[in-house]
PDB file of C-alpha atoms and ligand atoms in Angstrom:
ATOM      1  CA  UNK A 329       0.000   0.000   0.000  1.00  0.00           C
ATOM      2  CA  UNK A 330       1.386   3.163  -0.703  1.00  0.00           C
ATOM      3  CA  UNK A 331       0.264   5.642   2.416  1.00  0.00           C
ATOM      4  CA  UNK A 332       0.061   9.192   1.617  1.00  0.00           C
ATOM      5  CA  UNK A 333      -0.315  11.112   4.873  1.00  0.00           C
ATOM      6  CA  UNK A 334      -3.307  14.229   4.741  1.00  0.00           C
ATOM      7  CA  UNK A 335      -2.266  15.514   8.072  1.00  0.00           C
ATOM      8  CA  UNK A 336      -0.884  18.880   6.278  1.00  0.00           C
ATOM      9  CA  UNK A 337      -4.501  20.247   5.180  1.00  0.00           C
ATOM     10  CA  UNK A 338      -4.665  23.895   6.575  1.00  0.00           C
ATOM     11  CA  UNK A 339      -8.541  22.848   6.869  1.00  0.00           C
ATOM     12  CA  UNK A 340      -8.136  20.576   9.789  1.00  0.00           C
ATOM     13  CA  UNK A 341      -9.054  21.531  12.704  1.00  0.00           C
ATOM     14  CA  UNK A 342      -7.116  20.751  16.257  1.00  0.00           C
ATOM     15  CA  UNK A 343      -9.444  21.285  19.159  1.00  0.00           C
ATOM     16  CA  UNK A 344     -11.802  23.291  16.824  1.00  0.00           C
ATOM     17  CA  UNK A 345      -8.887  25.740  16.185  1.00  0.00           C
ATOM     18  CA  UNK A 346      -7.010  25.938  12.924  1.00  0.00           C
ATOM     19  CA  UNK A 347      -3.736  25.345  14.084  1.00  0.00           C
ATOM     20  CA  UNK A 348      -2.380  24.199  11.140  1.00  0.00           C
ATOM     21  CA  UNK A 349      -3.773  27.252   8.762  1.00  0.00           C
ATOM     22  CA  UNK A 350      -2.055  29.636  11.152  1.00  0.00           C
ATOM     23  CA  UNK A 351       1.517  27.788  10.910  1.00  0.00           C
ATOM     24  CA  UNK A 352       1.092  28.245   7.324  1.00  0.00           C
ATOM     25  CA  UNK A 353       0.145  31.816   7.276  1.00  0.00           C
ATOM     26  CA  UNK A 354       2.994  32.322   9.961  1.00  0.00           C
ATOM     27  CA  UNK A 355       5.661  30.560   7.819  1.00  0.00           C
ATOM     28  CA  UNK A 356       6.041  28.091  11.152  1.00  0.00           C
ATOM     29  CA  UNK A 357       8.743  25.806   9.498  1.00  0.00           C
ATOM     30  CA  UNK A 358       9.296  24.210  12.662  1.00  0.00           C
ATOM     31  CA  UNK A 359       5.492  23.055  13.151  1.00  0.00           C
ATOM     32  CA  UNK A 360       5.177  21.899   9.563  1.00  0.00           C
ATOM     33  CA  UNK A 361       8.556  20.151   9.803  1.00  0.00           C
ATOM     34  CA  UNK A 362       7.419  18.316  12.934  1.00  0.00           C
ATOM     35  CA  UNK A 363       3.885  17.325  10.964  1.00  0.00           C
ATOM     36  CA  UNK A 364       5.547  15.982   8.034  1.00  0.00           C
ATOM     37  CA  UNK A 365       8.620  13.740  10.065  1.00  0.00           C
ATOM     38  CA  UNK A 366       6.312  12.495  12.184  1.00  0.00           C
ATOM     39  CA  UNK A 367       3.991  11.204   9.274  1.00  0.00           C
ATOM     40  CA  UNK A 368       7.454   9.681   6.993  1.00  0.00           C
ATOM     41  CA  UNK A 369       8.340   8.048  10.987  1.00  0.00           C
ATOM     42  CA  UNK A 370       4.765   6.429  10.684  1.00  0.00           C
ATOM     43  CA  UNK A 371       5.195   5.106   7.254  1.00  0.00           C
ATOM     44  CA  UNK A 372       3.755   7.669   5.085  1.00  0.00           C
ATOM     45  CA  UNK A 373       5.373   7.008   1.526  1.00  0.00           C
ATOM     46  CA  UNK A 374       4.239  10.272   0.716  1.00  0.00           C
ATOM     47  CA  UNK A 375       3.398  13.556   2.763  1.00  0.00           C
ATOM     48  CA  UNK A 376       0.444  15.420   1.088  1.00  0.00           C
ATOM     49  CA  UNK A 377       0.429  19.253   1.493  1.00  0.00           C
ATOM     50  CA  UNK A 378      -3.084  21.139   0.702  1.00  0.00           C
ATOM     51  CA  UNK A 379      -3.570  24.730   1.552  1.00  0.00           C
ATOM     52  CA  UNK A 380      -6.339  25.228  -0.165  1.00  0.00           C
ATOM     53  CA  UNK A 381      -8.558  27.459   2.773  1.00  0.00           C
ATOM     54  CA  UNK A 382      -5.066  30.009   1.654  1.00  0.00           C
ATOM     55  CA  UNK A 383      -7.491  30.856  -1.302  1.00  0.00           C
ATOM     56  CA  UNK A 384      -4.870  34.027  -3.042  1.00  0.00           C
ATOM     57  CA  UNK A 385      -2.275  33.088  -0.452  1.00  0.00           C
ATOM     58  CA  UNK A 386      -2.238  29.372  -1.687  1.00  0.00           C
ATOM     59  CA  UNK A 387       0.069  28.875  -4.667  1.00  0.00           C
ATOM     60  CA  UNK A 388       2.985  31.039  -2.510  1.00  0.00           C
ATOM     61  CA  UNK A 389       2.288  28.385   0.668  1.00  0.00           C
ATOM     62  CA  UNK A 390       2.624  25.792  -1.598  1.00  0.00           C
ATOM     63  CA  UNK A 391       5.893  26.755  -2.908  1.00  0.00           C
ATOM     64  CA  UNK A 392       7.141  27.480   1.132  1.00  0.00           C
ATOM     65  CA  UNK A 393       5.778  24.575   2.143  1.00  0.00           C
ATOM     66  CA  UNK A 394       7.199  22.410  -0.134  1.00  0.00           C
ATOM     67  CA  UNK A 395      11.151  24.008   0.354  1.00  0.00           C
ATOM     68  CA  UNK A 396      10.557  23.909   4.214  1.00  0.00           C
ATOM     69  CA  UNK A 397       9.606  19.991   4.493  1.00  0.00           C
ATOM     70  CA  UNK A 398      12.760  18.797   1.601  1.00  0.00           C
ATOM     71  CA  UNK A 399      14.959  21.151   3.821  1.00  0.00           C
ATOM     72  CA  UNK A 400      14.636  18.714   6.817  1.00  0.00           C
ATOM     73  CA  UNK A 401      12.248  15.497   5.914  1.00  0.00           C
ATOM     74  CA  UNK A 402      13.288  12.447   3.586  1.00  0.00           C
ATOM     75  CA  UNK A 403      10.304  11.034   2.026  1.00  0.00           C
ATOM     76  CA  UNK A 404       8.187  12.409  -1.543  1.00  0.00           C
ATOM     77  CA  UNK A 405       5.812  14.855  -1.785  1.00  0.00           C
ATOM     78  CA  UNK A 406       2.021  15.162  -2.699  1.00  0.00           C
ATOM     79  CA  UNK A 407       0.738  18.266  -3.987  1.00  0.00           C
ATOM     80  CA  UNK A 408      -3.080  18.280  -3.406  1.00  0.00           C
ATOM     81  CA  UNK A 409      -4.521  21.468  -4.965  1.00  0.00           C
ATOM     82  CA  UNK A 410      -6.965  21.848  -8.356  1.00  0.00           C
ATOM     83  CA  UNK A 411      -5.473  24.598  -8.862  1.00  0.00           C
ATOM     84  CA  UNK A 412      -1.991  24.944 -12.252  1.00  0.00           C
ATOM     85  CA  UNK A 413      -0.864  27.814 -10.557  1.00  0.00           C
ATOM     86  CA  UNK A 414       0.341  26.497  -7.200  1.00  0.00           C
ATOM     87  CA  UNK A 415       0.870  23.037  -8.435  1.00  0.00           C
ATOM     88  CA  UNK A 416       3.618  24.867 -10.779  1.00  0.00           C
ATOM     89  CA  UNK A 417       5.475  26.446  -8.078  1.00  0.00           C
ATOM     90  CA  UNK A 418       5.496  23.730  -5.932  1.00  0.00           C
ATOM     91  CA  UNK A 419       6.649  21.127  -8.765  1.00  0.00           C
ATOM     92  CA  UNK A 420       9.123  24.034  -9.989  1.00  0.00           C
ATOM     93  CA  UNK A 421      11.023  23.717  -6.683  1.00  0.00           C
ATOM     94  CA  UNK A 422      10.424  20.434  -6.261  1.00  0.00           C
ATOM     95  CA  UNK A 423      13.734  18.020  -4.957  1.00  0.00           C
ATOM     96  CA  UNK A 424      12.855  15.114  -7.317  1.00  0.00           C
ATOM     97  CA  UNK A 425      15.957  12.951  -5.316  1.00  0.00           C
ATOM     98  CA  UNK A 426      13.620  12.144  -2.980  1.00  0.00           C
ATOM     99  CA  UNK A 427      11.363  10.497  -5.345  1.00  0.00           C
ATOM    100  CA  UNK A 428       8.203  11.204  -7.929  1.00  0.00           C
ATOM    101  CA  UNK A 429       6.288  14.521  -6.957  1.00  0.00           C
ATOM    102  CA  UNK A 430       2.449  13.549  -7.110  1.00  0.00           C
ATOM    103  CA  UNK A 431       0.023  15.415  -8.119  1.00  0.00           C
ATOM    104  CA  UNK A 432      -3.553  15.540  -6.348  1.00  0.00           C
ATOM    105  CA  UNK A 433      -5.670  16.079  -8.686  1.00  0.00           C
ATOM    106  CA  UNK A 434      -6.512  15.672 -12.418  1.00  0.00           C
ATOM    107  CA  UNK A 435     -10.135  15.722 -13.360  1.00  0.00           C
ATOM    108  CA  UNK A 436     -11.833  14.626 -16.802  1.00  0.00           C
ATOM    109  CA  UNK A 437     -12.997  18.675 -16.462  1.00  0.00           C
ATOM    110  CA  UNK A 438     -11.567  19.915 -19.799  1.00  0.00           C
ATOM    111  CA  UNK A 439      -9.767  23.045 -18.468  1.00  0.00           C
ATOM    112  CA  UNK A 440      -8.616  21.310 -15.097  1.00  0.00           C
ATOM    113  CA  UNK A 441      -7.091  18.371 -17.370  1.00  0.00           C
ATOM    114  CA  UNK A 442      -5.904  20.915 -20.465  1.00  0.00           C
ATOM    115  CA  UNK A 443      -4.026  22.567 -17.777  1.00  0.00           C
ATOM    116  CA  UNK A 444      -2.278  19.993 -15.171  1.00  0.00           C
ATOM    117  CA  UNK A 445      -1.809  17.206 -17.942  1.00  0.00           C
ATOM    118  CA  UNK A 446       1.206  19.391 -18.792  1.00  0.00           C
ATOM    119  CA  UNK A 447       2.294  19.598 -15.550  1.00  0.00           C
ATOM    120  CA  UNK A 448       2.311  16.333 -14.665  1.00  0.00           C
ATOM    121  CA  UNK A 449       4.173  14.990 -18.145  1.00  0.00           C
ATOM    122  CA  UNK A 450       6.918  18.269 -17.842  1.00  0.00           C
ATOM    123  CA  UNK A 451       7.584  17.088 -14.139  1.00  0.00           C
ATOM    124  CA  UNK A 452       7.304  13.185 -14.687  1.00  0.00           C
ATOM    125  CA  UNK A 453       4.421  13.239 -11.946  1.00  0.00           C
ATOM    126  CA  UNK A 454       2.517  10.435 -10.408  1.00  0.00           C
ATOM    127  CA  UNK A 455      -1.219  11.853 -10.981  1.00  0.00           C
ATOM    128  CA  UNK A 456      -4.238  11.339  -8.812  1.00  0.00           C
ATOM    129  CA  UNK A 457      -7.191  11.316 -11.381  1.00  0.00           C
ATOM    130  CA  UNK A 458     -10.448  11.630  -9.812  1.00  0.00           C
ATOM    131  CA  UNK A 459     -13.374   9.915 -11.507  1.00  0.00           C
ATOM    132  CA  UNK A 460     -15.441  12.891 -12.495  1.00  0.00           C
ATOM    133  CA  UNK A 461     -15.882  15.206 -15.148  1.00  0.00           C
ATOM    134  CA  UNK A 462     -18.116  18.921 -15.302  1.00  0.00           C
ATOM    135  CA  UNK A 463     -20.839  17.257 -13.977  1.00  0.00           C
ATOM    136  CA  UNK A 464     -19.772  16.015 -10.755  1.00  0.00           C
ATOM    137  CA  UNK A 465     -19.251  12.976  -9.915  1.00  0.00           C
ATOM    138  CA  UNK A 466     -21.830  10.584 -11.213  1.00  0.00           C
ATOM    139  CA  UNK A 467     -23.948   8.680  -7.899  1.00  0.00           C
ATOM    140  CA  UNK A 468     -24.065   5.909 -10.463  1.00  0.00           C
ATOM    141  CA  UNK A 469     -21.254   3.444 -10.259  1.00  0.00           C
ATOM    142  CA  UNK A 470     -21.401   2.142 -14.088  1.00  0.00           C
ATOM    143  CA  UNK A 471     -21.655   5.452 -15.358  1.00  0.00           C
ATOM    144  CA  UNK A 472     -19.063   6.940 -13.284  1.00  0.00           C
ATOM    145  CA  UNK A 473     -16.597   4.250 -13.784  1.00  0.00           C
ATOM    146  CA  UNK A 474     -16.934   5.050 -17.620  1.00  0.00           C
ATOM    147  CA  UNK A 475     -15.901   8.822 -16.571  1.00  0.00           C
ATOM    148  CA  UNK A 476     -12.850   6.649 -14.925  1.00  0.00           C
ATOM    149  CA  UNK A 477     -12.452   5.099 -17.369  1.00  0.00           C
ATOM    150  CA  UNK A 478     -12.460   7.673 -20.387  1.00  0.00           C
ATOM    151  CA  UNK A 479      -9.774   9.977 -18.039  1.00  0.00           C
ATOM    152  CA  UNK A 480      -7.081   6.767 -18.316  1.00  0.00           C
ATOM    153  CA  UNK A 481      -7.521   6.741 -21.407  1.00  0.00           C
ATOM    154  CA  UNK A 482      -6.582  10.093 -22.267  1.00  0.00           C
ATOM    155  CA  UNK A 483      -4.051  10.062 -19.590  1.00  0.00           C
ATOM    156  CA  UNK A 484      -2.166   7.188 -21.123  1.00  0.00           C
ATOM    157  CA  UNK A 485      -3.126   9.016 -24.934  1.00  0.00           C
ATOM    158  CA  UNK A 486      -1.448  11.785 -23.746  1.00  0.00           C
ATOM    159  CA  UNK A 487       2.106   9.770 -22.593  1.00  0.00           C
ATOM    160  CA  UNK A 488       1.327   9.235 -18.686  1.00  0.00           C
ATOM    161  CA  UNK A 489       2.818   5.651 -17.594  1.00  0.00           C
ATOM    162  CA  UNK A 490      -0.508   3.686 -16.273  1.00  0.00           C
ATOM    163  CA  UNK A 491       1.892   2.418 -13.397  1.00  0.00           C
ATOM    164  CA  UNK A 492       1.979   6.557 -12.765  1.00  0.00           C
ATOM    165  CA  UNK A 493      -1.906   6.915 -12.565  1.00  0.00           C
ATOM    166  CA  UNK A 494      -3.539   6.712  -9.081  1.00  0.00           C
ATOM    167  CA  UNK A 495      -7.673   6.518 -10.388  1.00  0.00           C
ATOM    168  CA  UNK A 496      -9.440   8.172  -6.813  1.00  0.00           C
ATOM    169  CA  UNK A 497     -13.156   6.364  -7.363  1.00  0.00           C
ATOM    170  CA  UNK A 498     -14.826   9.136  -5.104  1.00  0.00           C
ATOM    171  CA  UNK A 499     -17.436   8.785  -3.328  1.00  0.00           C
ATOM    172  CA  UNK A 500     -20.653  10.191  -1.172  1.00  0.00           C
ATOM    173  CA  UNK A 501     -21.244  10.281   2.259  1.00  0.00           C
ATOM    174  CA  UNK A 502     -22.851   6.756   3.396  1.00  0.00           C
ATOM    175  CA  UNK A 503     -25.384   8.812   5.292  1.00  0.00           C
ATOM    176  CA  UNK A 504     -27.054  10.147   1.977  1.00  0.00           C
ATOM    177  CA  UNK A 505     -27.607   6.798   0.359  1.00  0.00           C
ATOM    178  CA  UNK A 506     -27.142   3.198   1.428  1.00  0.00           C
ATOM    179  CA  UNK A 507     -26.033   2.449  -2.040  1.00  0.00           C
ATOM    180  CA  UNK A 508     -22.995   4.158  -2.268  1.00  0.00           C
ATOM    181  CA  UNK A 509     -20.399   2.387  -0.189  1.00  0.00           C
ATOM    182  CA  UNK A 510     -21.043  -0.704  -2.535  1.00  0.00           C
ATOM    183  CA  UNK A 511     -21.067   1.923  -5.439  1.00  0.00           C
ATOM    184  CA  UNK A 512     -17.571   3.030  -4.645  1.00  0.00           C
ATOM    185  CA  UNK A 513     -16.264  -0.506  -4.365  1.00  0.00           C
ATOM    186  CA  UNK A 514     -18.039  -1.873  -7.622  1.00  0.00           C
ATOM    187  CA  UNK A 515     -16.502   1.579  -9.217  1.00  0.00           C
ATOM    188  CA  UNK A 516     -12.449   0.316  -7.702  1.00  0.00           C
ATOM    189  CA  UNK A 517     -13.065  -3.597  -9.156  1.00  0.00           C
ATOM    190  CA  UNK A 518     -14.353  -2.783 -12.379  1.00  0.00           C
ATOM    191  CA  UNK A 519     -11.209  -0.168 -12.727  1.00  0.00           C
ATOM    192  CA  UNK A 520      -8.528  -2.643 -11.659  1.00  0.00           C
ATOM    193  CA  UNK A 521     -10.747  -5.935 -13.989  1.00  0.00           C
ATOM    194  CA  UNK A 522      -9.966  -3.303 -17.122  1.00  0.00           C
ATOM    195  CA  UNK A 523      -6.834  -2.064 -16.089  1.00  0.00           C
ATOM    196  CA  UNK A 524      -4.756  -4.322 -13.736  1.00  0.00           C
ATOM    197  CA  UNK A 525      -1.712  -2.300 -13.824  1.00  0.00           C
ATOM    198  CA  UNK A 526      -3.653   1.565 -13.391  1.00  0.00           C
ATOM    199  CA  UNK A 527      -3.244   2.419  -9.230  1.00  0.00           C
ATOM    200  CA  UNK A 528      -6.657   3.093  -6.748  1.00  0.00           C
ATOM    201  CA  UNK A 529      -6.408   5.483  -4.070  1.00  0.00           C
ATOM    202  CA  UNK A 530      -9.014   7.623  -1.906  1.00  0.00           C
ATOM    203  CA  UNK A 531      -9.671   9.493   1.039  1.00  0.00           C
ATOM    204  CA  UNK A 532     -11.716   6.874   3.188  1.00  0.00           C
ATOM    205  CA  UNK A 533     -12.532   9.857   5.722  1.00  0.00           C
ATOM    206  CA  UNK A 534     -15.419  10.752   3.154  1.00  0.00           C
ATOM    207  CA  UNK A 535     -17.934   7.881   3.221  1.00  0.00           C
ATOM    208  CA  UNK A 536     -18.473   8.655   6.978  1.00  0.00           C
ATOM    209  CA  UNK A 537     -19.408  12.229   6.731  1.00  0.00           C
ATOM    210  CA  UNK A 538     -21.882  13.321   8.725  1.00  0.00           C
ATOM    211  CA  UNK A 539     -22.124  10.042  10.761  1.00  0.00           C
ATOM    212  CA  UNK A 540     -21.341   8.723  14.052  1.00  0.00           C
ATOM    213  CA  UNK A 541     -18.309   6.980  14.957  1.00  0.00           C
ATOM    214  CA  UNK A 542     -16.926   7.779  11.844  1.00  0.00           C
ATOM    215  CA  UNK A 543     -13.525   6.045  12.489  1.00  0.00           C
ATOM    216  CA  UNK A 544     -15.309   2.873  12.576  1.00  0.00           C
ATOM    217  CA  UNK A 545     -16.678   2.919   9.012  1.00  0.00           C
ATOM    218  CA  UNK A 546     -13.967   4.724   7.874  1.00  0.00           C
ATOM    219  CA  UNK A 547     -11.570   1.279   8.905  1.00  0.00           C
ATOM    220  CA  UNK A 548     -14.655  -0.653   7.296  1.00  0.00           C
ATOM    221  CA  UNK A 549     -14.118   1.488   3.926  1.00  0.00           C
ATOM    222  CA  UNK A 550     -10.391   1.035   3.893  1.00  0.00           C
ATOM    223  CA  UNK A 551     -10.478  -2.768   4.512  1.00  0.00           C
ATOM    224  CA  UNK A 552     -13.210  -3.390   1.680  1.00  0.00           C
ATOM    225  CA  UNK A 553     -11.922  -1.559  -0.756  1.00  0.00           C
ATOM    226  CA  UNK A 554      -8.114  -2.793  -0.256  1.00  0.00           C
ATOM    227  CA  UNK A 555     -10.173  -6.158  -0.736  1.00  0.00           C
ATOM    228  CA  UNK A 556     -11.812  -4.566  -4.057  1.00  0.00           C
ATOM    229  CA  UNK A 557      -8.064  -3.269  -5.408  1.00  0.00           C
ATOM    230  CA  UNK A 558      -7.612  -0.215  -3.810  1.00  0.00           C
ATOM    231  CA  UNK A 559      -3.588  -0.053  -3.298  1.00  0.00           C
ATOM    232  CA  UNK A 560      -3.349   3.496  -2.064  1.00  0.00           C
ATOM    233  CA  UNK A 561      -5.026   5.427   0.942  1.00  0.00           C
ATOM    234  CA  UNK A 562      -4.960   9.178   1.891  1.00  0.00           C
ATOM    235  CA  UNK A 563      -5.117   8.566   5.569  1.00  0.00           C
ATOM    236  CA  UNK A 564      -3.716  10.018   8.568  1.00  0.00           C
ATOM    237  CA  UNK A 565      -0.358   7.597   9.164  1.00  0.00           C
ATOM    238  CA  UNK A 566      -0.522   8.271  12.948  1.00  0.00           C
ATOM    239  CA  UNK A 567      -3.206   6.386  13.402  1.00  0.00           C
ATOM    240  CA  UNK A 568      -1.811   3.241  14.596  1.00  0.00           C
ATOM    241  CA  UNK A 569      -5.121   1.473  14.445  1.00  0.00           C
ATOM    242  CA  UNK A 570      -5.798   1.993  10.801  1.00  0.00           C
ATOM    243  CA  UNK A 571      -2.117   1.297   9.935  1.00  0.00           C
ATOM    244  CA  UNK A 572      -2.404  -1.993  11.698  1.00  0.00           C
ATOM    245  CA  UNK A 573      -5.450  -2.920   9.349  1.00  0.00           C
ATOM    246  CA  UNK A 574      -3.560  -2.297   6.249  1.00  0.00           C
ATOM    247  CA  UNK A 575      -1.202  -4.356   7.556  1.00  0.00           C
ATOM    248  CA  UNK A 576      -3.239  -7.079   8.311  1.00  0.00           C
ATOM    249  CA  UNK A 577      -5.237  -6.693   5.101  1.00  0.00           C
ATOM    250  CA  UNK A 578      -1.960  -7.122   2.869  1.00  0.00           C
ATOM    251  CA  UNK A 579      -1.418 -10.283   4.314  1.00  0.00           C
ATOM    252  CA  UNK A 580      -4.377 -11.787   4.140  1.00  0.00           C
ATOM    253  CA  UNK A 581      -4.917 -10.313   0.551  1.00  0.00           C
ATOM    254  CA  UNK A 582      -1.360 -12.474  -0.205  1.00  0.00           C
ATOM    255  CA  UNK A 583       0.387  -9.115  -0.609  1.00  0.00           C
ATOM    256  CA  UNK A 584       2.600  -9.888   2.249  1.00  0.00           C
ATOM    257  CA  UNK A 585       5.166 -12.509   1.210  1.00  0.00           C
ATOM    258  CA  UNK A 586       5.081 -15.246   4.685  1.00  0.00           C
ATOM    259  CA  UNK A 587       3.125 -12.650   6.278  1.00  0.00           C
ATOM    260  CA  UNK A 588       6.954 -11.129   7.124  1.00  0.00           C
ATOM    261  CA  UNK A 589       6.021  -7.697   7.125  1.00  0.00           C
ATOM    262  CA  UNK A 590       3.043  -8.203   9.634  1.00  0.00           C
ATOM    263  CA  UNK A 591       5.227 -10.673  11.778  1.00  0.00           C
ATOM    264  CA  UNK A 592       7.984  -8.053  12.144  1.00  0.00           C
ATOM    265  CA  UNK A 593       5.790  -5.190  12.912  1.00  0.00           C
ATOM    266  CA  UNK A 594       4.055  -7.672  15.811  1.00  0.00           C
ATOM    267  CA  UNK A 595       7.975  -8.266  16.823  1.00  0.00           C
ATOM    268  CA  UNK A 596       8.704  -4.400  16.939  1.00  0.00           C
ATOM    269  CA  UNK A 597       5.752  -3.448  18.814  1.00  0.00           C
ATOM    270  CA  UNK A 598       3.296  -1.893  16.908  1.00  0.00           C
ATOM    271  CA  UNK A 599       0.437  -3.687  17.685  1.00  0.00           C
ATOM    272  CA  UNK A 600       0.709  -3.130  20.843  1.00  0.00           C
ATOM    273  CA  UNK A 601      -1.842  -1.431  22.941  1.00  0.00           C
ATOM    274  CA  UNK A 602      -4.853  -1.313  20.229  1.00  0.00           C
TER     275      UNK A 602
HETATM  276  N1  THG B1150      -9.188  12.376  -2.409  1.00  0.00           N
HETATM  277  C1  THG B1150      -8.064  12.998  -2.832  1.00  0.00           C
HETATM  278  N2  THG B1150      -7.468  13.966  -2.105  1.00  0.00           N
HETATM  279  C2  THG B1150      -8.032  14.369  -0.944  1.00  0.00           C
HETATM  280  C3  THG B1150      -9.196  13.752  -0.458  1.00  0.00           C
HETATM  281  C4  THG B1150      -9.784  12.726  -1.224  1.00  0.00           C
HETATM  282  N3  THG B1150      -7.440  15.377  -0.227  1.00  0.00           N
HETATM  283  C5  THG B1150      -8.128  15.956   0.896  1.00  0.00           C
HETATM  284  C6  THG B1150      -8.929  14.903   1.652  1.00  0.00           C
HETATM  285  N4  THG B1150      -9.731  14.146   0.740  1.00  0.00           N
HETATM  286  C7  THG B1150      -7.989  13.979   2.391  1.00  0.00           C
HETATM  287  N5  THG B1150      -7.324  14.679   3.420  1.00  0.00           N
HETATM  288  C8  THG B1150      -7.912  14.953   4.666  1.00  0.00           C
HETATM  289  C9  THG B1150      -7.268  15.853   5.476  1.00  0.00           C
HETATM  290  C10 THG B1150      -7.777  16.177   6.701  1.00  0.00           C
HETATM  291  C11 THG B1150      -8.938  15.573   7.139  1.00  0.00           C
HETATM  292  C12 THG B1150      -9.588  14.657   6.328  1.00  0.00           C
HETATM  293  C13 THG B1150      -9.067  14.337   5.085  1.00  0.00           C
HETATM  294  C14 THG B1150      -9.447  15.939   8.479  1.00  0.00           C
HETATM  295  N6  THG B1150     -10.021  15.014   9.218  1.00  0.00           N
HETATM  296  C15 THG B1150     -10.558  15.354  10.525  1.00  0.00           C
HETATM  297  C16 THG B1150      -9.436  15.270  11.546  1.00  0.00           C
HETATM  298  O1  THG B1150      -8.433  14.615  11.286  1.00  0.00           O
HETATM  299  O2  THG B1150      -9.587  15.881  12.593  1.00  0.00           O
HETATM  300  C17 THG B1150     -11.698  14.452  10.912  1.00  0.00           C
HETATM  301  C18 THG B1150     -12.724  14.271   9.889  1.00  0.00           C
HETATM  302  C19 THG B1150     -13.338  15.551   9.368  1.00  0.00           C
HETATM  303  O3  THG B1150     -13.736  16.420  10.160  1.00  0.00           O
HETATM  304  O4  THG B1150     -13.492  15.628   8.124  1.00  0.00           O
HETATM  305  O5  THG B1150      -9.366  17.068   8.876  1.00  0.00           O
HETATM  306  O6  THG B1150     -10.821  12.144  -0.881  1.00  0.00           O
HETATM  307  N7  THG B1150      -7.514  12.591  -3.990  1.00  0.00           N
END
C-alpha cells in the first residue's frame, strides 16, 4: 500500500482551532517540519500538502511549504490542490531525489485536465485522477466508472505511464444513500478488472461524513476496498489502528510474502496497545 499522509490540510481543525492554517500563514517551518517527520516516521510514503482554505495566499504556501519539508524530511511529496498555478510552483522547486512529486488532482474537467496534464508529463508526476468530469461525480457506479475510465484513457493518450496513474473512485457520504459504499467498491473492481496495472487510491474519511463513529466505518471502507483493489489510501499515518489494518489486510490479501512484514511489525511493537 502506498500511504500518503493528509495531516498537512490547513482545513483541519485541532481542538476546533485551525492550528495548522495559522503555521502556514505564519511561515512556522518548525510546526510543519514536525507534521511531516512524524507522518514519513509512521510510514507515510508520501506527505500530502493542501492549503487550499489560503485561497490568493495558496500557490505562494505551496511553494514554502514544499522548500521547508525537503529542507529537513526524507520522504516524496504530494501536492493536493486543483489549482496549475500552485501546483507549478510547488513542482518548480520540487527536490525530485527524494522520489516522484504527485500530483492531487486531475479531473476529466476539460480546463482542469488541459491545464495539469502538462504539468504532470513536464515534471514526470505520479497523478491522482479523480473519476469525475463537469458534472460532478456521477452517484451511479457504471456510469461513473466510464468517466474513470475515459480519463485513463486520455491520460495514457497523452504519454502518462498507467503504473503513474492513481484513479481516486470518489465517493458520497454513506449517510445520503445506502447504495454508495457498494457503489464506490463496484466503481475500484471494475477499474482494476480493465486495467490491472492503473493504481486506486481515496480518502476513506469521506464515506463517513456526517455520521457517528466515523472512524469505525472509515476502517470498514479502507479494509473493503483494499479487498476490491484499492492499493493506495490518503489517511492520517498516525493512526496506529488503521495502519495496523492495512497491515493485516496485505497479508491476508497475499500481498505480504510469509506474512513477514506483519510478523515483524508484531515483533517491533506496533500492535501493541490497540
Ligand atoms: N481524495 C483525494 N485527495 C483528498 C481527499 C480525497 N485530499 C483531501 C482529503 N480528501 C484527504 N485529506 C484529509 C485531510 C484532513 C482531514 C480529512 C481528510 C481531516 N479530518 C478530521 C481530523 O483529522 O480531525 C476528521 C474528519 C473531518 O472532520 O473531516 O481534517 O478524498 N484525492
Amino acid at each position: 500500500m502506498l500511504i500518503i499522509g493528509e495531516r498537512i490540510n490547513t482545513s483541519r481543525k485541532i481542538n476546533k482551532e485551525l492550528v495548522i492554517e495559522n503555521a502556514v500563514r505564519n511561515r512556522d517551518a518548525d510546526y510543519v517540519v514536525k507534521l511531516a517527520s512524524d507522518q514519513v516516521d509512521a510510514g507515510a510514503h508520501y506527505v500530502d500538502l493542501n492549503c487550499g482554505t489560503l485561497h490568493e495566499g495558496e500557490a505562494h504556501s505551496l511553494q514554502w511549504l514544499t522548500e521547508t519539508i525537503q529542507a529537513r524530511v526524507p520522504g516524496a511529496l504530494c501536492f493536493d490542490s486543483p489549482s496549475a498555478e500552485a501546483l507549478a510552483m510547488a513542482l518548480e522547486v520540487y527536490d525530485t531525489g527524494r522520489g516522484q512529486p504527485m500530483i492531487n488532482s486531475i479531473t476529466a474537467e476539460t480546463e482542469r485536465f488541459d491545464q495539469i496534464l502538462p504539468l504532470a508529463l513536464k515534471h514526470k508526476a505520479k497523478v491522482i485522477a479523480l473519476a469525475m468530469d463537469e458534472a460532478g461525480i456521477q452517484p451511479d457506479g457504471q456510469k461513473r466508472y466510464e468517466v474513470a475510465l475515459a480519463l485513463i484513457r486520455r491520460l495514457t493518450d497523452a504519454g502518462v505511464p498507467i503504473d503513474d496513474i492513481y484513479v481516486d473512485p470518489l465517493t458520497f457520504p454513506i449517510g445520503t444513500g445506502s447504495d454508495f459504499g457498494v457503489v464506490m467498491l463496484d466503481v475500484v473492481r471494475r477499474i482494476k478488472d480493465s486495467f490491472p496495472d492503473v493504481h486506486v487510491t481515496a480518502g476513506v474519511s469521506n464515506v463517513s461524513h456526517g455520521m457517528p463513529a466515523r472512524k469505525i466505518l472509515n476502517e470498514a471502507m479502507l479494509v473493503l476496498a483494499m479487498g476490491a483493489g484499492m492499493d493506495s489510501a490518503i489517511i492520517d499515518p498516525m493512526d496506529r489502528h488503521l495502519m495496523a489494518l492495512i497491515a493485516a489486510s496485505e497479508s491476508i490479501l497475499g500481498l505480504d510474502e510469509f506474512s513477514m512484514n506483519y510478523i515483524a511489525l508484531a515483533r517491533a511493537g506496533k500492535f501493541e496497545g490497540l
